[in-house]
Amino acid sequence: MAALRALFFLALFGVCSSQMSECSYYGLLEYLNLTASNKVLEIMRPVTNWTRTTSVQMDVFVYGILDVDEKSQTVTSHTWMETHWTNEFLTWNPLDFCGIDRVTVPRSMVWIPDIIIEEDSSDSGCVQKDPVVLLEPNGAMHTSARQRLTYTCQLNLTLFPFDMQRCNITFRSLSSDVRSIRLGTVNNDTILTRISEWFMITQGEWRLIKMETVIDDILIGETYWSKVLFIVTLERKPMLYVIILIVPLFYLLVLDLASFFISEDSGEKMGFKVTILLSISVLLLILKDILPSTEDNLPMIAQFCASVFTMVWLSVLEAMLMSFLTDLDNYCGKKAQSSVAIQLDIQLEVKCHKEKICFPPDQLSDHDLLKLILEEVKAAQQEVGSHKKDEREPGCYRKLAKIINYVFFASYFVTVLACIVFMCTNWIENES
Ligand SMILES: *[C@@H]1O[C@H](CO)[C@@H](O)[C@H](O)[C@H]1NC(C)=O
Ligand SMILES: *[C@@H]1O[C@H](CO)[C@@H](O)[C@H](O)[C@H]1NC(C)=O
């Protein structure tokens, strides 16, 4: 009797508790066999028939471009990833459970697709995964993660600083081939791009142009693997590089051109040109800090810098030649002049001896003295005149120097123009 009563009460309690549990998560989790750890749910791909593939949908949003490292060819960005798949065992009818239409379960309790990013080169500490998985009545599971993702990207720097980069972020399963897991995307390219732009918090030097997706199966060894590829297109904002590299380079080139008009005799020309050469080498150092040391796709700006450097170097050499030729000319001229001067002295002496007026002045009258002074002044004037005439009439070296200078200036000017036009057309062409 007592046993029967106890059984009755137990049954009543059971009914009450079951009625109460209908609106709690506990009942649902109990129904789904998730109250205790269920090893089978953790390790088994959640399909009732193994030949059915699990379709995994991925979405990636780039909401921050933190760094693009040209040296190590990596891109660092803030990314948000969402993964969706279906678990065929974890389904329920919401009407049976007070209309519960979603429940969260810890990641550790259910099977999660092992998706990796092939280009990933970030530390493992940079991933922040959602600790729970969201579950819907039809078995749909959603999980998300945010990551400070550093991924390798072959940067093409030919057009630096007016370059645009296309970087791949490739997702694939680590261990399941295309028969087990098939990857796909939820949103199309336009929506991905728009959402990324909407959430963009920092872009720095770069601008996100667009995101594209490519879904593809690839053959590795003998098995096909499903892949989903997100192509992120970034464009550099070039203004800073224009200000610190291109404009100074252009100005230095113009200064070097202008230095042809500095007089050869002032002696400043060479020093000025060497200073320009040094300034350009400083710009080269800046460039070296930015660009990687790669031999293919040598950036055009590096070539431009090297050509400008070479041109200025040539013009320094030319200035040296000019200076040498001028000195040679002066030397020859002096030699000639000095011989003329010696002759003049001898003549004067002879004249003095002949006229016999080179004796102490106390023997002369004021009138004679004045006359003598006048003659001396005239002679001096003549001498100066002849010197000037020598200078006005350049020697053959000086003429040669002038011709070389003109020819060099003309060819230099043409080269500079050609160089600038070439660079500009290349940049503008590829920009459009
Ligand atoms: C939970 O497990 C029991 C037996 O252990 C099984 O009969 C039941 O179908 C399972 N429920 C679900 C939703 O898998
Ligand atoms: C990125 O993916 C595209 C399309 O598959 C491919 O053509 C390109 O070579 C890839 N780029 C890199 C750097 O792997």
XYZ file of C-alpha atoms and ligand atoms in Angstrom:
460
model
C 0.000 0.000 0.000
C 2.735 2.396 1.078
C 4.734 1.399 -1.949
C 1.753 2.051 -4.201
C 1.232 5.512 -2.637
C 4.861 6.338 -3.105
C 4.649 5.274 -6.733
C 1.551 7.452 -7.219
C 3.290 10.512 -5.771
C 6.363 9.853 -7.845
C 4.249 9.639 -10.993
C 2.415 12.872 -10.083
C 5.723 14.618 -9.485
C 6.969 13.346 -12.777
C 3.968 14.694 -14.665
C 4.206 18.078 -12.933
C 7.904 18.418 -13.633
C 7.432 17.414 -17.245
C 4.669 19.985 -17.634
C 6.859 22.651 -16.024
C 9.941 21.756 -18.074
C 8.203 22.298 -21.394
C 8.990 26.019 -21.343
C 12.549 25.751 -20.046
C 15.724 25.175 -21.990
C 16.434 22.240 -19.747
C 13.670 20.193 -21.236
C 14.817 20.941 -24.722
C 18.422 20.081 -23.973
C 17.294 16.918 -22.302
C 15.224 16.068 -25.340
C 18.253 16.700 -27.553
C 20.388 14.483 -25.288
C 22.702 17.446 -24.575
C 22.463 17.537 -20.792
C 25.431 15.248 -20.371
C 28.427 15.094 -22.616
C 27.491 13.107 -25.657
C 30.643 11.874 -27.322
C 28.871 10.739 -30.458
C 27.544 14.230 -31.176
C 31.016 15.675 -30.724
C 32.914 13.404 -33.051
C 30.447 12.431 -35.721
C 29.678 14.469 -38.786
C 25.971 15.144 -38.168
C 24.308 13.324 -41.037
C 21.977 10.357 -40.848
C 23.289 8.940 -44.105
C 27.037 9.157 -44.529
C 26.849 9.635 -48.318
C 25.174 12.985 -47.815
C 27.661 15.876 -47.784
C 27.488 18.536 -45.151
C 27.097 21.911 -46.730
C 29.037 24.590 -44.863
C 28.357 28.219 -45.660
C 30.976 30.847 -44.890
C 30.875 34.611 -44.816
C 33.782 36.928 -44.292
C 33.547 40.635 -43.633
C 36.617 42.813 -43.563
C 35.944 45.677 -41.224
C 39.411 47.064 -40.660
C 42.600 47.211 -42.689
C 45.340 47.541 -40.128
C 48.521 47.057 -42.047
C 49.917 46.074 -45.393
C 53.535 45.060 -45.044
C 55.303 45.334 -48.373
C 58.505 43.856 -46.974
C 57.032 40.619 -45.675
C 54.154 40.622 -48.181
C 51.410 40.268 -45.605
C 48.126 42.040 -44.983
C 46.653 42.432 -41.520
C 42.968 43.096 -41.159
C 40.098 42.815 -38.737
C 37.768 40.155 -40.055
C 34.475 38.779 -38.983
C 33.678 35.229 -40.031
C 30.369 33.439 -39.896
C 29.898 29.717 -40.420
C 26.594 27.970 -40.995
C 25.822 24.266 -41.313
C 23.112 21.780 -40.450
C 23.074 19.151 -37.725
C 20.535 16.506 -38.666
C 20.314 15.075 -35.153
C 19.489 18.232 -33.275
C 15.995 19.094 -34.473
C 12.795 19.757 -32.571
C 9.340 21.097 -33.020
C 9.085 24.521 -31.346
C 5.397 23.925 -30.577
C 6.384 21.112 -28.208
C 8.698 23.397 -26.290
C 6.708 26.508 -25.630
C 7.846 28.024 -28.942
C 11.599 27.967 -28.206
C 13.107 28.692 -31.591
C 16.771 28.945 -30.735
C 19.153 27.599 -28.162
C 22.873 27.913 -27.636
C 25.149 25.005 -26.915
C 28.865 25.083 -26.083
C 31.213 24.518 -29.001
C 32.818 21.608 -27.215
C 29.592 19.601 -27.193
C 28.897 19.436 -30.891
C 30.683 18.705 -34.127
C 32.262 21.796 -35.696
C 33.654 21.814 -39.258
C 37.424 22.143 -39.284
C 37.832 25.060 -41.655
C 41.179 26.786 -42.038
C 42.482 29.767 -43.959
C 45.319 28.756 -46.226
C 47.031 32.144 -46.256
C 46.760 32.653 -42.513
C 50.027 33.639 -40.887
C 48.725 35.179 -37.689
C 49.289 34.031 -34.137
C 46.683 31.674 -32.755
C 45.978 34.214 -30.028
C 44.444 36.553 -32.552
C 41.264 34.524 -32.956
C 38.290 35.184 -30.770
C 35.728 32.455 -31.337
C 32.191 32.505 -30.137
C 32.158 30.035 -27.193
C 28.687 28.829 -28.096
C 26.932 27.663 -31.218
C 23.466 28.897 -32.036
C 21.008 26.124 -32.824
C 17.680 26.447 -34.650
C 14.729 23.983 -34.686
C 15.568 22.702 -38.176
C 19.084 21.834 -37.049
C 20.765 24.904 -38.540
C 23.872 25.844 -36.584
C 25.606 29.210 -36.643
C 28.867 30.245 -35.146
C 30.995 33.319 -35.589
C 34.504 34.441 -34.849
C 36.400 37.651 -35.069
C 40.035 37.556 -35.936
C 42.928 39.904 -36.339
C 43.875 38.076 -39.468
C 47.329 38.359 -40.954
C 47.482 36.673 -44.292
C 50.097 36.417 -46.960
C 49.418 38.204 -50.191
C 51.629 38.466 -53.223
C 51.800 42.239 -53.561
C 52.437 43.623 -56.986
C 54.298 46.875 -56.386
C 55.138 47.788 -59.963
C 52.904 50.825 -59.844
C 53.791 51.868 -56.306
C 52.447 54.190 -54.884
C 49.477 54.058 -57.281
C 48.965 50.348 -56.833
C 45.943 48.194 -56.229
C 46.251 44.810 -54.554
C 44.120 41.715 -54.919
C 44.522 39.344 -52.024
C 43.088 35.874 -51.649
C 41.626 34.488 -48.441
C 41.066 30.799 -49.108
C 38.958 28.597 -46.839
C 39.061 24.857 -46.950
C 38.494 21.939 -44.658
C 41.547 20.536 -42.971
C 40.584 16.882 -43.171
C 37.328 16.418 -45.064
C 37.281 16.190 -48.818
C 34.531 17.296 -51.148
C 32.406 14.179 -50.442
C 32.079 15.123 -46.774
C 32.119 18.893 -46.701
C 31.126 21.278 -49.423
C 31.836 24.937 -48.843
C 29.762 27.829 -50.066
C 28.759 31.369 -49.269
C 25.563 32.949 -48.031
C 25.792 36.474 -49.347
C 26.807 37.574 -52.808
C 29.735 39.850 -53.609
C 27.795 43.095 -53.540
C 26.292 42.457 -50.135
C 29.625 41.345 -48.708
C 31.285 44.501 -49.962
C 28.487 46.716 -48.729
C 28.415 45.174 -45.253
C 32.200 45.401 -45.004
C 32.115 49.056 -45.978
C 29.296 49.687 -43.553
C 31.186 48.234 -40.602
C 34.601 49.535 -41.635
C 36.257 51.089 -38.613
C 39.756 51.790 -39.857
C 41.364 51.755 -43.267
C 44.512 53.846 -42.807
C 46.505 54.007 -45.952
C 44.201 51.678 -47.852
C 40.720 51.698 -49.242
C 38.573 48.585 -49.647
C 37.373 48.497 -53.230
C 35.436 45.257 -53.378
C 35.162 41.682 -52.216
C 34.526 38.813 -54.559
C 33.891 35.159 -53.908
C 34.967 32.181 -55.937
C 33.763 28.680 -55.073
C 35.872 25.943 -56.503
C 36.946 22.348 -56.079
C 40.648 21.705 -56.315
C 42.529 18.513 -56.795
C 45.274 17.769 -54.287
C 46.811 14.369 -54.746
C 43.906 12.161 -55.698
C 41.092 13.805 -53.795
C 39.053 16.877 -54.509
C 38.748 19.491 -51.801
C 36.094 22.111 -51.669
C 37.347 25.648 -51.446
C 35.834 29.048 -51.075
C 37.929 32.013 -52.045
C 37.387 35.589 -50.942
C 39.274 38.047 -53.101
C 39.788 41.335 -51.327
C 40.731 44.257 -53.543
C 42.537 47.098 -51.832
C 43.705 50.402 -53.208
C 46.465 52.514 -51.745
C 45.913 56.156 -50.911
C 49.020 57.569 -52.579
C 49.047 61.180 -51.366
C 51.721 60.774 -48.679
C 54.125 59.100 -51.083
C 53.489 61.771 -53.669
C 54.421 64.396 -51.084
C 57.475 62.713 -49.594
C 58.905 61.034 -52.686
C 57.663 62.100 -56.060
C 57.382 65.857 -55.574
C 60.840 66.209 -53.947
C 62.343 64.062 -56.670
C 60.792 66.267 -59.303
C 61.948 69.453 -57.568
C 65.498 68.152 -57.235
C 65.525 67.315 -60.906
C 64.375 70.817 -61.789
C 67.029 72.274 -59.482
C 69.673 70.213 -61.201
C 68.458 71.442 -64.568
C 68.529 75.012 -63.294
C 72.081 74.599 -62.010
C 73.286 74.643 -65.612
C 72.715 78.365 -65.468
C 75.092 78.890 -62.567
C 78.249 80.542 -63.841
C 81.215 78.234 -64.276
C 83.555 80.690 -62.593
C 81.593 81.099 -59.377
C 82.801 77.690 -58.163
C 79.447 76.936 -56.535
C 78.123 74.715 -59.269
C 79.864 71.506 -58.332
C 79.022 71.753 -54.632
C 75.405 72.427 -55.498
C 75.157 69.416 -57.764
C 76.752 67.120 -55.208
C 74.228 68.348 -52.633
C 71.410 67.393 -55.000
C 72.967 63.964 -55.432
C 73.035 63.518 -51.657
C 69.399 64.588 -51.318
C 68.362 62.010 -53.887
C 70.242 59.299 -52.026
C 68.225 60.211 -48.912
C 65.028 59.639 -50.918
C 66.441 56.319 -52.089
C 66.953 55.329 -48.457
C 63.324 56.132 -47.661
C 62.247 54.025 -50.618
C 64.436 51.153 -49.495
C 62.654 51.133 -46.132
C 59.282 50.740 -47.814
C 59.813 48.360 -50.672
C 60.821 44.716 -50.542
C 63.999 43.559 -52.165
C 62.481 41.565 -54.963
C 63.795 41.201 -58.441
C 60.626 40.524 -60.351
C 58.158 43.366 -60.769
C 60.688 45.992 -59.772
C 58.623 49.042 -58.787
C 58.630 51.737 -61.417
C 59.358 54.385 -58.837
C 62.609 52.602 -57.939
C 63.599 52.631 -61.587
C 62.650 56.290 -61.781
C 64.753 57.092 -58.695
C 67.694 55.182 -60.100
C 67.459 57.001 -63.436
C 67.237 60.391 -61.746
C 70.219 59.483 -59.601
C 72.169 58.448 -62.682
C 71.269 61.614 -64.531
C 72.368 63.847 -61.674
C 75.537 61.805 -61.330
C 76.244 62.319 -65.026
C 75.640 66.018 -64.674
C 78.136 66.161 -61.777
C 80.679 64.432 -63.993
C 79.910 66.893 -66.729
C 80.375 69.793 -64.328
C 83.764 68.353 -63.412
C 84.736 68.161 -67.068
C 83.615 71.757 -67.571
C 85.648 72.887 -64.617
C 88.665 70.973 -65.873
C 88.415 72.437 -69.383
C 87.993 75.959 -68.004
C 91.023 75.539 -65.790
C 93.026 74.212 -68.714
C 91.984 77.184 -70.762
C 92.852 79.637 -67.988
C 96.222 77.986 -67.554
C 97.073 78.262 -71.237
C 95.779 81.832 -71.348
C 97.909 82.821 -68.341
C 100.979 81.372 -69.940
C 100.412 83.464 -73.036
C 99.634 86.553 -70.956
C 102.682 86.186 -68.800
C 104.900 86.041 -71.861
C 103.166 89.154 -73.195
C 103.725 90.908 -69.861
C 107.425 90.031 -69.821
C 107.784 91.423 -73.311
C 105.987 94.583 -72.259
C 108.328 95.038 -69.289
C 111.362 94.616 -71.450
C 109.981 97.120 -73.936
C 109.282 99.612 -71.186
C 112.749 99.206 -69.782
C 114.250 99.683 -73.202
C 112.074 102.743 -73.662
C 113.207 104.065 -70.321
C 116.798 103.611 -71.169
C 116.316 105.310 -74.494
C 114.467 108.316 -73.181
C 116.572 108.531 -70.043
C 113.777 109.750 -67.901
C 113.867 106.988 -65.378
C 116.141 108.894 -63.055
C 115.385 110.211 -59.609
C 112.443 112.582 -59.729
C 114.226 115.458 -57.970
C 115.900 116.215 -61.282
C 112.549 116.642 -63.028
C 110.206 119.568 -63.111
C 106.557 119.207 -62.005
C 105.441 119.339 -65.596
C 107.676 116.450 -66.606
C 106.661 114.481 -63.613
C 102.984 114.832 -64.492
C 103.748 113.778 -68.032
C 105.600 110.755 -66.788
C 102.725 109.759 -64.545
C 100.279 110.209 -67.426
C 102.333 107.932 -69.618
C 102.574 105.311 -66.920
C 98.812 105.431 -66.410
C 98.247 105.065 -70.152
C 100.567 102.092 -70.281
C 98.783 100.510 -67.338
C 95.438 101.083 -69.025
C 96.693 99.458 -72.176
C 97.946 96.507 -70.258
C 94.608 96.060 -68.496
C 92.841 96.426 -71.827
C 94.917 93.717 -73.366
C 94.184 91.413 -70.396
C 90.487 92.013 -70.811
C 90.709 91.314 -74.465
C 92.354 87.999 -73.644
C 89.466 87.090 -71.400
C 86.818 88.065 -73.875
C 88.365 85.968 -76.502
C 88.053 82.363 -75.175
C 90.588 79.740 -75.960
C 89.732 76.553 -77.803
C 89.187 74.583 -74.554
C 86.650 77.046 -73.346
C 84.849 76.865 -76.671
C 84.857 73.081 -76.472
C 83.517 73.263 -72.913
C 80.700 75.511 -74.039
C 79.724 73.224 -76.882
C 79.761 70.165 -74.622
C 77.705 72.056 -72.064
C 75.032 73.019 -74.585
C 74.789 69.554 -76.047
C 74.656 67.950 -72.624
C 72.029 70.365 -71.381
C 69.838 69.722 -74.412
C 70.077 65.948 -74.135
C 69.621 66.110 -70.354
C 66.504 68.199 -70.711
C 65.044 65.829 -73.308
C 65.844 62.789 -71.157
C 64.233 64.326 -68.079
C 61.107 65.201 -70.047
C 60.921 61.736 -71.583
C 61.389 60.114 -68.196
C 58.630 62.170 -66.553
C 56.218 61.670 -69.431
C 56.888 57.917 -69.415
C 56.237 57.630 -65.668
C 53.088 59.733 -65.769
C 51.551 57.904 -68.716
C 52.267 54.548 -67.112
C 50.715 55.563 -63.823
C 47.681 57.187 -65.386
C 47.126 54.301 -67.805
C 47.083 51.737 -65.048
C 45.020 53.951 -62.794
C 42.199 54.022 -65.326
C 18.262 10.690 -27.068
O 18.720 9.414 -26.652
C 17.714 8.403 -26.622
C 18.335 7.144 -26.127
O 19.520 7.358 -25.490
C 17.143 8.245 -28.012
O 16.098 7.314 -27.957
C 16.622 9.582 -28.520
O 16.165 9.424 -29.824
C 17.682 10.602 -28.471
N 17.144 11.861 -28.869
C 17.597 12.566 -29.887
C 16.934 13.851 -30.188
O 18.557 12.179 -30.542
C 44.026 34.211 -56.129
O 42.996 33.463 -56.708
C 42.875 33.606 -58.107
C 41.646 32.859 -58.563
O 41.723 31.536 -58.229
C 44.149 33.089 -58.747
O 44.071 33.262 -60.131
C 45.332 33.862 -58.204
O 46.528 33.339 -58.697
C 45.349 33.793 -56.705
N 46.383 34.680 -56.219
C 47.346 34.280 -55.399
C 48.305 35.298 -54.988
O 47.402 33.140 -55.014
